[in-house]
Coordinates of C-alpha atoms in Angstrom, one line a residue:
X1 CA 91.0 51.3 39.0
X2 CA 90.2 53.9 41.6
X3 CA 91.5 53.4 45.1
X4 CA 94.4 51.4 43.7
X5 CA 96.4 51.8 46.9
X6 CA 93.6 49.9 48.8
X7 CA 93.2 47.0 46.3
X8 CA 94.5 43.6 47.2
X9 CA 96.9 41.6 45.1
X10 CA 94.1 39.1 44.3
X11 CA 91.9 42.0 43.1
X12 CA 94.6 43.4 40.9
X13 CA 95.4 40.0 39.4
X14 CA 91.7 39.4 38.6
X15 CA 91.3 42.9 37.0
X16 CA 94.4 42.5 34.8
X17 CA 93.3 39.0 33.7
X18 CA 89.8 40.1 33.0
X19 CA 91.1 43.1 30.9
X20 CA 93.6 40.9 29.0
X21 CA 91.0 38.2 28.3
X22 CA 88.7 40.9 26.8
X23 CA 91.4 42.7 24.8
X24 CA 94.5 40.7 24.0
X25 CA 94.6 39.1 20.5
X26 CA 98.0 38.0 19.2
X27 CA 97.1 39.0 15.7
X28 CA 96.3 42.6 16.7
X29 CA 98.9 45.0 15.2
X30 CA 101.6 46.0 17.7
X31 CA 101.0 49.7 17.7
X32 CA 97.2 49.2 18.1
X33 CA 97.8 46.7 21.0
X34 CA 100.2 49.0 22.8
X35 CA 97.8 51.9 22.4
X36 CA 95.1 49.9 24.1
X37 CA 97.5 48.8 26.8
X38 CA 98.6 52.4 27.4
X39 CA 95.1 53.7 27.5
X40 CA 94.0 51.0 29.9
X41 CA 96.7 52.0 32.5
X42 CA 98.0 48.4 32.6
X43 CA 101.2 49.2 30.7
X44 CA 102.4 51.3 33.5
X45 CA 100.2 50.6 36.5
X46 CA 102.4 52.5 39.0
X47 CA 102.0 55.8 37.0
X48 CA 99.3 58.2 38.1
X49 CA 95.8 57.5 36.6
X50 CA 95.8 60.9 34.9
X51 CA 98.9 59.9 33.0
X52 CA 98.2 56.4 31.6
X53 CA 98.6 54.5 34.9
X54 CA 96.5 53.1 37.7
X55 CA 98.2 54.8 40.6
X56 CA 99.2 51.5 42.2
X57 CA 101.8 51.0 44.8
X58 CA 105.1 49.5 43.7
X59 CA 104.1 46.1 45.2
X60 CA 100.7 46.0 43.4
X61 CA 102.3 47.3 40.2
X62 CA 104.7 44.3 40.3
X63 CA 101.6 42.0 40.7
X64 CA 99.9 43.6 37.7
X65 CA 103.1 43.4 35.6
X66 CA 103.7 39.7 36.5
X67 CA 100.1 38.9 35.8
X68 CA 100.4 40.5 32.3
X69 CA 103.6 38.7 31.6
X70 CA 102.3 35.3 32.7
X71 CA 99.3 35.9 30.4
X72 CA 101.6 36.3 27.4
X73 CA 101.0 39.5 25.6
X74 CA 103.6 42.0 24.5
X75 CA 104.2 44.7 27.0
X76 CA 105.3 48.3 26.7
X77 CA 108.7 48.9 25.1
X78 CA 111.8 48.6 27.3
X79 CA 114.8 50.9 27.3
X80 CA 115.8 54.5 27.9
X81 CA 112.4 56.0 27.2
X82 CA 110.6 53.8 29.9
X83 CA 113.5 53.6 32.4
X84 CA 115.0 57.1 32.2
X85 CA 112.8 59.6 30.2
X86 CA 109.3 58.7 31.5
X87 CA 110.2 58.8 35.2
X88 CA 111.9 62.1 34.7
X89 CA 109.0 63.5 32.8
X90 CA 106.5 62.3 35.4
X91 CA 108.6 63.9 38.2
X92 CA 109.4 67.2 36.5
X93 CA 107.5 67.6 33.2
X94 CA 104.8 70.1 32.4
X95 CA 101.3 68.9 31.6
X96 CA 102.0 69.8 28.0
X97 CA 105.1 67.6 27.8
X98 CA 103.4 64.7 29.6
X99 CA 100.5 65.0 27.2
X100 CA 102.7 65.0 24.1
X101 CA 105.2 62.4 25.1
X102 CA 104.1 59.8 27.6
X103 CA 101.6 57.8 25.5
X104 CA 104.1 57.7 22.6
X105 CA 106.7 56.3 25.0
X106 CA 104.3 53.6 26.0
X107 CA 103.3 52.7 22.5
X108 CA 106.9 52.7 21.2
X109 CA 106.1 55.4 18.6
X110 CA 108.9 57.5 20.1
X111 CA 112.2 56.0 21.0
X112 CA 114.8 57.8 23.1
X113 CA 118.5 57.6 23.5
X114 CA 121.0 58.9 26.1
X115 CA 124.0 60.7 24.8
X116 CA 125.9 62.7 27.2
X117 CA 129.2 60.9 27.6
X118 CA 132.1 62.8 25.9
X119 CA 135.9 62.3 25.6
X120 CA 137.5 64.4 28.4
X121 CA 134.2 65.1 30.1
X122 CA 132.7 61.7 30.7
X123 CA 129.1 62.1 31.9
X124 CA 129.6 65.6 33.4
X125 CA 126.5 67.3 32.0
X126 CA 127.8 70.7 33.0
X127 CA 131.0 70.2 31.0
X128 CA 129.5 69.0 27.7
X129 CA 130.9 70.6 24.6
X130 CA 128.8 68.9 21.9
X131 CA 126.3 71.4 20.4
X132 CA 123.4 71.2 18.0
X133 CA 122.5 74.2 15.9
X134 CA 119.6 74.7 13.6
X135 CA 120.5 75.1 9.9
X136 CA 117.2 75.6 8.0
X137 CA 115.2 72.4 8.4
X138 CA 118.1 70.4 9.9
X139 CA 120.1 70.2 13.1
X140 CA 123.9 70.3 12.7
X141 CA 125.6 68.5 15.6
X142 CA 129.3 69.2 16.4
X143 CA 131.2 67.2 19.0
X144 CA 132.0 63.7 19.9
X145 CA 130.4 61.1 22.1
X146 CA 132.0 58.1 23.8
X147 CA 128.9 56.0 23.7
X148 CA 125.2 56.5 23.1
X149 CA 122.6 54.3 24.7
X150 CA 119.8 53.5 22.2
X151 CA 121.0 55.7 19.4
X152 CA 120.8 53.0 16.8
X153 CA 117.0 52.8 17.2
X154 CA 116.1 56.3 18.5

C-alpha cells in the first residue's frame, strides 16, 4: 500500500480483508503462511514498506491488525523478538542486519530471549559479569542469570 498515511480506516479494512480472502487457508503450513503474511506487509503494517511493513500510522496499523484478527488467521509470533528486538533493529540496525533478521522474526524461524538480569547487578547492562567465549564450534557461557525471558524456546 503506497501512501499508507493517507488511507482511511475503511480502505485499510477492505485491503486487509481482500488480501486475506485471497491468501488465508487454514490448512497451509504455518511457516509458509507466516512467510506470505510477512512478505505482504500485513504482519507488521506499522513497519516501513522497505522492511516488511506498509508504513501505516499507529492508528491504521491497529485497524489492519484488528481486521486480521477478526478474520481468524494466525498472526506473527508474539514475544521478545517482535516486542523488543524488532523495534530496536528497525531503529538502530544496519540494512544487513535488517535483511538477515526481520523476516525470520516475522515468520517465527528465529526466536529471541532477553537475558541480562544477574544476581548483584540486576538489569544494569554496564555491570554485567556473564561472558560467552568461543571454544571451537561452541560458545562457553560463564555467569548466572536471575531470569531469562523466552530462553526455553529461543
